[in-house]
Amino acid sequence: MDIAIIGAGAAAVALLDALDPSDIRSVTVFDPATPPWHGRPYQPDLDSVLVNAPPEIMSIRWGDREHYARWLDGDAPAGTHLDERLGRPIPPRAVYGRYLVDTAEAALARFARTEVVDAAVTGVSLADRPTVRTADGRRYTADRVVLCVGGGAPRDGYGLAGAPGFVADPYPLRRTLADVPPRSDVAVIGTGLTAVDIVASLAARGHTGRISMVSRSGTLPFVWQRPVPTGLRYLAPDRLRSLEGPIGLAEFTDLIRRELADHGESWDALAAWIASAWERGPEASLREQLALVDAPQLGRRIVQEAAHTAGPIAWRLLRARDRERLRGRHFRTITSVASPMVPRNAALLLELFEAGALEVLPGIEKIEAGSGFEITHAAGVRAADIVINAVNPPPHAVPRAAEPLVSSLLAEGAVLDPDGGLAVDPGTGRVLAGGRPDRRLHVAGDLAGGGPFLVSGIPGVAAQASRAARSIGGVRSR
Ligand SMILES: Cc1cc2nc3c(=O)[nH]c(=O)nc-3n(C[C@H](O)[C@H](O)[C@H](O)COP(=O)(O)OP(=O)(O)OC[C@H]3O[C@@H](n4cnc5c(N)ncnc54)[C@H](O)[C@@H]3O)c2cc1C
């Protein structure tokens, strides 16, 4: 069997690592990014650009939680990159990129014939054997094609492209921040994890000008707590899989309530605390959360874990109107609990707030470019010399580099999921074409539609890659 993999980021590495090589004659991987295997997040960058999760959450090998931790142990002496509050190593994302490179190279060595083609794929036609077309006009045929093209880049929601001083896509920060004068007045659009990366990196470069994070909600990500086993019961993925849908949001909330009650904790109290956390102001809230990194209560850890593990299953069981409600009213809160910032970054942000060097401005209305920028927000107008975009694309967005490819698939009978991404069969990751799962075409990563609105982290991507490997012909035995 000949396999074509489009995209050479984390999902592709997980897939290569998972595939059983016995029935595979050749593997061809396509990606214009050089060097390959880093994807968008894990390319060489400043040391202040950190991974967002502890090692047990970032194994690229589905079913082996320790795979990355073992690599990390072999890569640097114990204690390197330690986030002391978390009690876990949190290395720069470029270090994780080296892990992906090592894993990809070891995986590729298992196949008889491999090639990495440094070109974007612009189309796939499905007649007889699928044919993959590249931007430079080459054609490759394969038996199975897997799309691993990642998510999109930040959106230019305020029409600022081309304005002097506007940074449309912040990564890699070592390049985009190099032109930011240290005393300049900087506004970062967004308050999510990308915005946290930008602020931490400005601080690491010794920025002395004012920094503002401006967004609609003004809600920062919560702060990681030390990971401890939660032993999910009511929210265990297998238990949810056994439920008959559709279920209502109230019913699902009741499962969360029972899960927490099992540990002697109250969901209603936790939900009220979460809802009001940022009303106390970013300084007070960060201080409070840093004090809770070690707290024994499991409630927030349970909700965070369940958002990623039970969430995708529950999402499909929920009624459409409840999904809409979650997406509309609770998107920001759920994202900020599910994908928290690491304590080291939280402590840094708190220092900047305390020193008066950083502020959060909610209620952003518009940004106008002239000589510099004017940002209208809930409490007034703020001027800035530099505006850096950290507005993440909607979940399951089609990356710009994959738009021609996706258009070609739509012409072949594939369809878009109404909630974004390509419609796929949830059990196998096969693309639905002509109304049926097409066994020649799979998706691993954020382009797979039908899931909730959280961007897939490494465990989600690794799970999808393993699902695609199983559907293609088998997962290698270890
Ligand atoms: C800034 C950032 C930081 C993150 N940090 C973490 C973290 O610390 N922990 C965590 O668990 N998750 C994190 N995530 C979530 C992240 O989505 C996954 O970790 C992971 O990178 C997704 O892998 P992927 O292979 O799907 O996409 P990517 O890693 O983005 O790789 C996609 C690849 O496809 C290529 N491509 C696109 N279109 C084409 C085409 N037409 N032809 C050929 N190639 C194409 C791109 O060039 C790219 O190399 C982060 C996400 C972002 C955006």
Coordinates of C-alpha atoms and ligand atoms in Angstrom, one line a residue:
M1 CA 0.0 0.0 0.0
D2 CA 1.3 3.5 -0.8
I3 CA 0.4 6.2 1.7
A4 CA 0.4 10.0 1.1
I5 CA 0.4 12.2 4.2
I6 CA -0.3 15.9 3.6
G7 CA 1.3 18.1 6.3
A8 CA 4.3 17.3 8.4
G9 CA 3.4 18.6 11.9
A10 CA 2.5 16.8 15.1
A11 CA -0.5 14.8 13.6
A12 CA 1.7 13.4 10.8
V13 CA 4.4 12.4 13.4
A14 CA 1.8 10.6 15.5
L15 CA 0.4 8.9 12.4
L16 CA 3.9 7.7 11.2
D17 CA 4.7 6.5 14.7
A18 CA 1.4 4.6 14.9
L19 CA 1.2 2.9 11.5
D20 CA 2.0 -0.8 11.2
P21 CA 4.7 -0.9 8.4
S22 CA 4.1 -4.5 7.4
D23 CA 1.6 -3.8 4.5
I24 CA 3.0 -0.5 3.5
R25 CA 5.2 -0.2 0.4
S26 CA 5.9 3.5 0.6
V27 CA 5.1 6.7 2.6
T28 CA 5.3 10.1 1.0
V29 CA 4.9 13.2 3.2
F30 CA 4.2 16.6 1.7
D31 CA 4.9 20.0 3.5
P32 CA 6.4 23.2 2.2
A33 CA 7.6 24.1 5.7
T34 CA 11.3 23.4 6.2
P35 CA 12.5 21.8 8.4
P36 CA 9.6 19.4 8.6
W37 CA 7.9 17.9 11.7
H38 CA 7.7 21.1 13.8
G39 CA 4.3 22.3 12.4
R40 CA 3.2 25.8 13.3
P41 CA 3.6 25.6 17.1
Y42 CA 6.9 23.8 17.6
Q43 CA 9.2 25.6 15.2
P44 CA 12.6 27.1 16.5
D45 CA 11.7 30.2 18.5
L46 CA 12.5 32.2 21.6
D47 CA 13.1 30.2 24.9
S48 CA 10.2 32.1 26.4
V49 CA 7.8 30.3 24.0
L50 CA 6.9 27.4 26.2
V51 CA 4.7 24.3 25.8
N52 CA 1.4 24.7 27.5
A53 CA 1.1 21.3 29.3
P54 CA 3.1 18.8 31.4
P55 CA 4.9 15.9 29.8
E56 CA 2.2 13.3 30.6
I57 CA -0.3 15.3 28.5
M58 CA 2.1 15.7 25.5
S59 CA 3.1 12.2 24.4
I60 CA 2.7 11.9 20.7
R61 CA 2.3 8.2 21.0
W62 CA -1.3 7.4 21.8
G63 CA -1.6 4.9 24.6
D64 CA 2.0 5.5 26.0
R65 CA 1.7 8.5 28.3
E66 CA 5.4 8.3 29.2
H67 CA 6.9 8.4 25.6
Y68 CA 7.7 12.1 25.6
A69 CA 8.8 12.1 29.3
R70 CA 11.3 9.4 28.5
W71 CA 12.7 11.4 25.6
L72 CA 12.9 14.5 27.7
D73 CA 14.8 12.6 30.4
G74 CA 17.3 11.5 27.8
D75 CA 17.6 14.9 26.3
A76 CA 18.6 17.0 29.4
P77 CA 19.6 16.4 33.0
A78 CA 16.8 16.1 35.5
G79 CA 15.5 19.5 36.7
T80 CA 16.1 21.2 33.4
H81 CA 13.1 23.3 32.3
L82 CA 11.4 22.7 35.6
D83 CA 8.3 24.8 36.4
E84 CA 8.8 24.7 40.1
R85 CA 5.2 25.4 41.1
L86 CA 3.9 22.8 38.7
G87 CA 6.6 20.3 39.7
R88 CA 7.0 19.3 36.0
P89 CA 9.4 20.3 33.2
I90 CA 7.9 22.9 30.8
P91 CA 10.5 23.3 28.1
P92 CA 10.5 25.8 25.2
R93 CA 8.2 24.6 22.4
A94 CA 11.3 24.3 20.1
V95 CA 12.5 21.5 22.4
Y96 CA 9.2 19.7 21.8
G97 CA 9.8 20.2 18.1
R98 CA 13.1 18.3 18.4
Y99 CA 11.1 15.5 20.1
L100 CA 8.8 15.4 17.1
V101 CA 11.8 15.4 14.7
D102 CA 13.4 12.4 16.6
T103 CA 10.1 10.5 16.7
A104 CA 9.4 11.1 13.0
E105 CA 12.9 10.1 11.9
A106 CA 12.7 6.9 14.0
A107 CA 9.3 6.1 12.6
L108 CA 10.3 6.7 9.0
A109 CA 13.2 4.3 9.3
R110 CA 10.7 1.5 9.7
F111 CA 9.2 1.8 6.2
A112 CA 10.7 0.4 3.0
R113 CA 10.4 3.6 1.0
T114 CA 9.9 7.1 2.2
E115 CA 10.1 10.6 0.7
V116 CA 9.5 14.0 2.2
V117 CA 8.4 16.4 -0.5
D118 CA 8.8 20.1 0.3
A119 CA 5.8 21.4 -1.6
A120 CA 2.2 22.3 -0.7
V121 CA -0.5 20.0 -1.9
T122 CA -3.1 21.9 -4.0
G123 CA -5.4 19.1 -4.9
V124 CA -6.4 15.5 -4.5
S125 CA -8.5 13.6 -7.1
L126 CA -10.1 10.4 -6.1
A127 CA -10.7 8.6 -9.5
D128 CA -9.3 5.0 -9.3
R129 CA -6.3 5.6 -7.1
P130 CA -6.1 9.0 -5.5
T131 CA -3.7 11.4 -7.1
V132 CA -2.0 14.1 -5.1
R133 CA -1.1 17.4 -6.9
T134 CA 1.6 19.7 -5.6
A135 CA 1.8 23.5 -6.1
D136 CA 4.9 23.0 -8.4
G137 CA 2.9 20.7 -10.7
R138 CA 4.1 17.3 -9.6
R139 CA 1.6 14.3 -9.3
Y140 CA 1.8 11.3 -7.0
T141 CA -0.6 8.4 -6.7
A142 CA -1.3 6.6 -3.5
D143 CA -3.8 4.1 -2.0
R144 CA -4.5 6.1 1.1
V145 CA -4.3 9.9 1.7
V146 CA -4.3 11.4 5.2
L147 CA -4.8 15.1 5.7
C148 CA -2.7 16.5 8.6
V149 CA -2.8 20.1 7.7
G150 CA -3.4 21.6 11.2
G151 CA -5.6 24.6 12.0
G152 CA -5.5 28.1 10.7
A153 CA -3.4 31.2 11.6
P154 CA -4.8 34.2 13.5
R155 CA -7.6 36.1 11.8
D156 CA -7.3 39.8 10.9
G157 CA -10.6 40.7 12.5
Y158 CA -10.0 44.4 12.4
G159 CA -8.8 44.8 8.8
L160 CA -5.3 45.9 9.8
A161 CA -3.2 43.9 7.3
G162 CA -0.5 46.0 5.8
A163 CA -0.7 48.8 8.4
P164 CA 2.9 49.7 9.6
G165 CA 3.4 48.3 13.1
F166 CA 0.8 45.6 12.8
V167 CA 1.9 42.0 13.3
A168 CA -0.7 39.8 11.6
D169 CA 0.8 36.4 12.6
P170 CA 3.0 36.4 15.7
Y171 CA 5.0 33.2 15.2
P172 CA 7.9 32.7 15.2
L173 CA 8.2 35.4 17.9
R174 CA 12.0 35.6 17.5
R175 CA 11.4 37.1 14.1
T176 CA 8.2 39.2 14.7
L177 CA 9.3 40.7 18.0
A178 CA 12.8 41.6 16.7
D179 CA 11.3 44.7 15.0
V180 CA 9.4 45.9 18.1
P181 CA 11.3 48.8 19.8
P182 CA 11.8 48.0 23.5
R183 CA 10.1 51.3 24.6
S184 CA 7.2 51.1 22.3
D185 CA 3.6 51.1 23.4
V186 CA 2.3 47.6 22.5
A187 CA -1.3 46.3 22.2
V188 CA -1.8 42.6 21.9
I189 CA -5.2 41.6 20.5
G190 CA -6.5 38.7 22.4
T191 CA -6.1 37.3 26.0
G192 CA -5.7 33.6 25.2
L193 CA -2.5 31.4 25.3
T194 CA -1.0 33.0 22.2
A195 CA -1.4 36.5 23.8
V196 CA 0.3 35.0 27.0
D197 CA 3.2 33.8 24.8
I198 CA 3.6 37.3 23.3
V199 CA 3.6 39.1 26.7
A200 CA 6.0 36.6 28.2
S201 CA 8.3 37.0 25.2
L202 CA 8.2 40.8 25.2
A203 CA 9.1 40.6 28.9
A204 CA 12.0 38.2 28.3
R205 CA 13.4 40.6 25.7
G206 CA 13.4 43.4 28.3
H207 CA 10.5 45.3 26.9
T208 CA 10.0 48.5 28.9
G209 CA 7.0 50.1 27.1
R210 CA 3.4 49.7 28.2
I211 CA 1.7 46.4 27.2
S212 CA -2.0 46.0 27.0
M213 CA -4.0 42.8 26.2
V214 CA -7.2 43.8 24.6
S215 CA -10.1 41.5 23.8
R216 CA -13.9 41.2 24.0
S217 CA -14.1 39.3 27.3
G218 CA -10.8 40.2 29.0
T219 CA -10.7 36.6 30.2
L220 CA -7.3 35.1 30.6
P221 CA -6.7 31.4 30.6
F222 CA -6.9 29.8 34.1
V223 CA -3.6 28.5 35.7
W224 CA -2.6 24.8 35.6
Q225 CA -2.8 22.9 38.9
R226 CA -0.4 20.2 39.7
P227 CA -1.6 17.1 37.7
V228 CA -3.0 14.3 39.9
P229 CA -5.1 11.3 38.8
T230 CA -8.8 12.1 38.9
G231 CA -10.2 8.7 38.3
L232 CA -13.2 9.9 36.3
R233 CA -16.3 7.8 36.8
Y234 CA -19.5 9.5 35.6
L235 CA -17.5 11.4 32.9
A236 CA -15.3 8.4 31.9
P237 CA -15.3 8.3 28.1
D238 CA -16.5 4.7 28.0
R239 CA -19.5 5.5 30.2
L240 CA -20.4 8.4 28.0
R241 CA -20.1 6.2 24.9
S242 CA -22.7 3.9 26.4
L243 CA -25.3 6.7 26.6
E244 CA -28.1 7.1 24.1
G245 CA -28.3 10.5 22.6
P246 CA -29.5 13.1 22.3
I247 CA -29.0 14.3 25.8
G248 CA -29.7 17.8 27.2
L249 CA -27.2 20.1 28.7
A250 CA -28.9 19.8 32.1
E251 CA -28.4 16.1 32.0
F252 CA -24.8 16.4 31.1
T253 CA -24.3 19.0 33.8
D254 CA -25.8 16.6 36.2
L255 CA -23.1 14.1 35.4
I256 CA -20.4 16.7 36.2
R257 CA -22.3 17.4 39.5
R258 CA -22.3 13.7 40.4
E259 CA -18.6 13.3 39.5
L260 CA -17.6 16.2 41.8
A261 CA -20.0 15.1 44.5
D262 CA -18.3 11.7 44.5
H263 CA -15.1 13.6 45.6
G264 CA -17.0 15.5 48.2
E265 CA -17.0 18.7 46.1
S266 CA -19.7 21.0 44.7
W267 CA -20.0 21.7 41.0
D268 CA -22.4 24.6 41.7
A269 CA -19.8 26.3 44.0
L270 CA -17.0 25.6 41.5
A271 CA -19.1 26.9 38.5
A272 CA -19.8 30.1 40.5
W273 CA -16.1 30.6 41.3
I274 CA -15.1 30.1 37.7
A275 CA -17.8 32.5 36.4
S276 CA -16.6 35.2 38.7
A277 CA -12.9 34.6 38.6
W278 CA -11.9 37.4 36.3
E279 CA -14.4 39.9 37.8
R280 CA -12.0 40.2 40.7
G281 CA -9.4 41.6 38.2
P282 CA -6.5 39.9 36.6
E283 CA -4.0 40.6 39.4
A284 CA -6.2 39.3 42.2
S285 CA -7.3 36.3 40.2
L286 CA -3.8 35.3 39.1
R287 CA -2.7 35.6 42.8
E288 CA -5.6 33.5 43.9
Q289 CA -5.0 30.8 41.2
L290 CA -1.2 30.6 41.9
A291 CA -2.0 29.9 45.5
L292 CA -4.3 27.0 44.3
V293 CA -1.7 25.3 42.0
D294 CA -1.1 22.7 44.8
A295 CA -4.7 22.7 46.3
P296 CA -6.0 19.2 46.9
Q297 CA -9.5 19.8 45.5
L298 CA -10.0 17.9 42.3
G299 CA -13.0 19.8 40.9
R300 CA -11.2 22.1 38.4
R301 CA -8.8 19.3 37.4
I302 CA -11.8 17.0 36.7
V303 CA -13.5 19.6 34.6
Q304 CA -10.3 20.4 32.7
E305 CA -9.6 16.7 31.9
A306 CA -13.2 15.9 31.1
A307 CA -13.4 18.8 28.6
H308 CA -10.8 17.0 26.5
T309 CA -11.7 13.4 27.1
A310 CA -15.4 13.3 27.7
G311 CA -16.1 16.6 25.8
P312 CA -15.8 15.3 22.3
I313 CA -18.1 12.3 23.0
A314 CA -20.6 14.4 24.9
W315 CA -20.6 17.0 22.2
R316 CA -22.0 14.5 19.7
L317 CA -24.7 13.5 22.1
L318 CA -25.9 17.0 22.9
R319 CA -28.9 18.6 21.1
A320 CA -28.0 21.1 18.5
R321 CA -29.5 24.0 20.5
D322 CA -27.4 23.1 23.5
R323 CA -24.2 23.0 21.4
E324 CA -25.1 26.4 20.1
R325 CA -25.6 27.7 23.7
L326 CA -22.2 26.3 24.8
R327 CA -20.5 27.8 21.7
G328 CA -22.2 31.2 22.0
R329 CA -22.4 31.9 25.8
H330 CA -19.7 29.7 27.3
F331 CA -17.0 29.4 24.7
R332 CA -14.5 31.7 26.4
T333 CA -15.0 30.3 29.9
I334 CA -14.7 26.7 28.8
T335 CA -11.6 27.3 26.7
S336 CA -9.9 29.2 29.5
V337 CA -10.6 26.3 32.0
A338 CA -9.8 23.5 29.5
S339 CA -6.5 25.1 28.2
P340 CA -4.8 26.8 31.1
M341 CA -1.5 28.7 31.2
V342 CA 1.5 27.2 33.0
P343 CA 2.3 28.6 36.4
R344 CA 5.6 30.1 35.3
N345 CA 3.8 32.3 32.8
A346 CA 1.1 33.2 35.3
A347 CA 3.7 34.3 37.8
L348 CA 5.4 36.4 35.2
L349 CA 2.1 38.1 34.2
L350 CA 1.3 38.8 37.8
E351 CA 4.7 40.5 38.2
L352 CA 4.0 42.7 35.2
F353 CA 0.5 43.6 36.5
E354 CA 1.9 44.5 39.9
A355 CA 4.6 46.6 38.3
G356 CA 2.0 48.5 36.3
A357 CA 3.7 47.3 33.0
L358 CA 0.7 45.3 31.8
E359 CA -3.1 45.8 31.7
V360 CA -6.1 43.9 30.4
L361 CA -8.7 46.0 28.5
P362 CA -12.0 44.2 27.9
G363 CA -14.8 45.3 25.6
I364 CA -12.8 45.9 22.5
E365 CA -14.9 47.6 19.8
K366 CA -12.6 48.7 17.0
I367 CA -9.0 49.3 16.1
E368 CA -8.1 52.0 13.7
A369 CA -4.7 52.4 12.0
G370 CA -3.4 55.9 11.1
S371 CA -0.1 57.2 12.4
G372 CA -0.1 54.5 15.1
F373 CA -3.2 52.8 16.3
E374 CA -6.4 53.8 18.2
I375 CA -8.2 51.0 20.1
T376 CA -11.7 51.7 21.3
H377 CA -12.6 49.5 24.3
A378 CA -15.3 49.5 27.0
A379 CA -13.5 52.1 29.2
G380 CA -12.3 54.5 26.5
V381 CA -9.7 54.8 23.7
R382 CA -6.1 53.6 23.9
A383 CA -3.3 54.5 21.5
A384 CA -0.5 52.1 20.6
D385 CA 2.6 52.1 18.4
I386 CA 2.5 48.4 17.7
V387 CA -0.5 46.0 17.5
I388 CA 0.2 42.2 17.6
N389 CA -2.5 39.9 16.6
A390 CA -3.3 36.9 18.9
V391 CA -6.9 36.2 17.7
N392 CA -7.1 32.5 17.2
P393 CA -9.0 31.2 14.2
P394 CA -12.3 29.5 14.8
P395 CA -11.9 25.7 15.6
H396 CA -11.8 23.4 12.6
A397 CA -10.9 26.4 10.4
V398 CA -9.4 25.5 7.0
P399 CA -5.8 26.7 7.0
R400 CA -5.1 29.2 4.2
A401 CA -2.4 26.8 2.8
A402 CA -5.0 24.0 2.5
E403 CA -7.8 26.0 0.9
P404 CA -7.1 24.8 -2.7
L405 CA -6.8 21.3 -1.4
V406 CA -10.1 21.4 0.5
S407 CA -11.8 23.0 -2.5
S408 CA -10.6 20.1 -4.7
L409 CA -12.0 17.6 -2.2
L410 CA -15.4 19.4 -2.1
A411 CA -15.4 19.0 -5.9
E412 CA -14.9 15.3 -5.4
G413 CA -17.9 14.9 -3.2
A414 CA -16.5 15.7 0.3
V415 CA -18.7 18.1 2.4
L416 CA -18.0 20.6 5.1
D417 CA -19.3 19.9 8.6
P418 CA -21.8 22.7 9.6
D419 CA -19.6 23.4 12.6
G420 CA -16.4 23.7 10.6
G421 CA -13.9 21.4 9.1
L422 CA -14.5 18.5 6.7
A423 CA -17.3 16.1 7.6
V424 CA -15.7 12.8 8.8
D425 CA -16.8 9.5 10.2
P426 CA -16.1 9.8 13.9
G427 CA -15.1 6.2 14.4
T428 CA -12.4 6.1 11.7
G429 CA -11.6 9.7 10.7
R430 CA -12.6 8.8 7.1
V431 CA -13.8 11.8 5.0
L432 CA -17.5 11.6 4.1
A433 CA -17.6 11.8 0.3
G434 CA -20.7 11.1 -1.7
G435 CA -22.5 10.6 1.7
R436 CA -20.3 7.6 2.7
P437 CA -17.0 7.3 4.6
D438 CA -14.3 7.1 1.9
R439 CA -11.6 4.6 3.0
R440 CA -9.0 6.2 0.8
L441 CA -9.2 9.6 2.6
H442 CA -8.6 10.4 6.3
V443 CA -8.2 13.4 8.4
A444 CA -6.1 13.7 11.6
G445 CA -6.1 17.0 13.4
D446 CA -8.2 20.1 13.6
L447 CA -9.6 19.9 10.1
A448 CA -11.7 16.9 11.2
G449 CA -15.2 18.4 11.7
G450 CA -17.8 17.3 14.1
G451 CA -15.9 17.8 17.3
P452 CA -16.3 20.4 20.0
F453 CA -14.9 23.9 19.8
L454 CA -11.7 23.3 21.7
V455 CA -8.6 23.2 19.5
S456 CA -7.1 19.7 19.6
G457 CA -4.1 19.5 21.9
I458 CA -1.4 16.8 21.4
P459 CA -3.5 14.0 23.1
G460 CA -6.4 14.7 20.7
V461 CA -4.2 14.8 17.7
A462 CA -2.4 11.6 18.7
A463 CA -5.8 9.9 19.3
Q464 CA -7.0 10.9 15.9
A465 CA -3.8 9.7 14.2
S466 CA -4.1 6.4 15.9
R467 CA -7.7 6.1 14.8
A468 CA -6.6 6.8 11.2
A469 CA -3.8 4.2 11.4
R470 CA -6.3 1.6 12.6
S471 CA -8.6 2.4 9.8
I472 CA -5.8 2.3 7.2
G473 CA -4.5 -1.1 8.1
G474 CA -3.4 -1.4 11.7
V475 CA -1.5 0.1 14.6
R476 CA 2.0 -1.3 15.0
S477 CA 2.5 -3.6 17.9
R478 CA 5.0 -2.5 20.5
Ligands
LIG1 C1 0.7 28.4 18.9 C2 0.2 27.1 19.4 C3 0.7 26.4 20.5 C4 0.3 25.2 20.9 N1 0.8 24.6 22.0 C5 0.3 23.4 22.4 C6 0.9 22.8 23.6 O1 1.8 23.3 24.2 N2 0.4 21.6 23.9 C7 -0.6 20.9 23.2 O2 -1.1 19.8 23.6 N3 -1.2 21.5 22.1 C8 -0.7 22.7 21.7 N4 -1.2 23.3 20.6 C9 -2.3 22.6 19.9 C10 -1.8 22.2 18.5 O3 -2.8 22.3 17.6 C11 -1.2 20.7 18.5 O4 -0.3 20.6 19.5 C12 -0.5 20.3 17.2 O5 0.5 21.2 16.8 C13 -1.4 20.1 16.0 O6 -0.7 19.4 15.0 P1 -1.1 19.3 13.5 O7 -0.1 18.4 12.9 O8 -2.5 19.0 13.4 O9 -0.9 20.8 13.0 P2 0.5 21.6 12.7 O10 1.4 21.3 13.8 O11 0.1 23.0 12.5 O12 1.0 21.0 11.3 C14 0.3 21.2 10.1 C15 1.3 21.2 9.0 O13 0.6 21.1 7.7 C16 1.2 21.8 6.8 N5 0.3 22.1 5.7 C17 -0.8 22.9 5.7 N6 -1.4 22.9 4.5 C18 -0.7 22.1 3.7 C19 -0.8 21.7 2.3 N7 -1.8 22.2 1.5 N8 0.2 20.9 1.8 C20 1.2 20.4 2.6 N9 1.3 20.8 3.9 C21 0.4 21.6 4.4 C22 1.7 23.0 7.5 O14 2.8 23.7 6.8 C23 2.1 22.4 8.9 O15 3.5 22.1 8.9 C24 -0.8 24.6 20.2 C25 -1.3 25.2 19.0 C26 -0.8 26.4 18.6 C27 -1.4 27.1 17.4

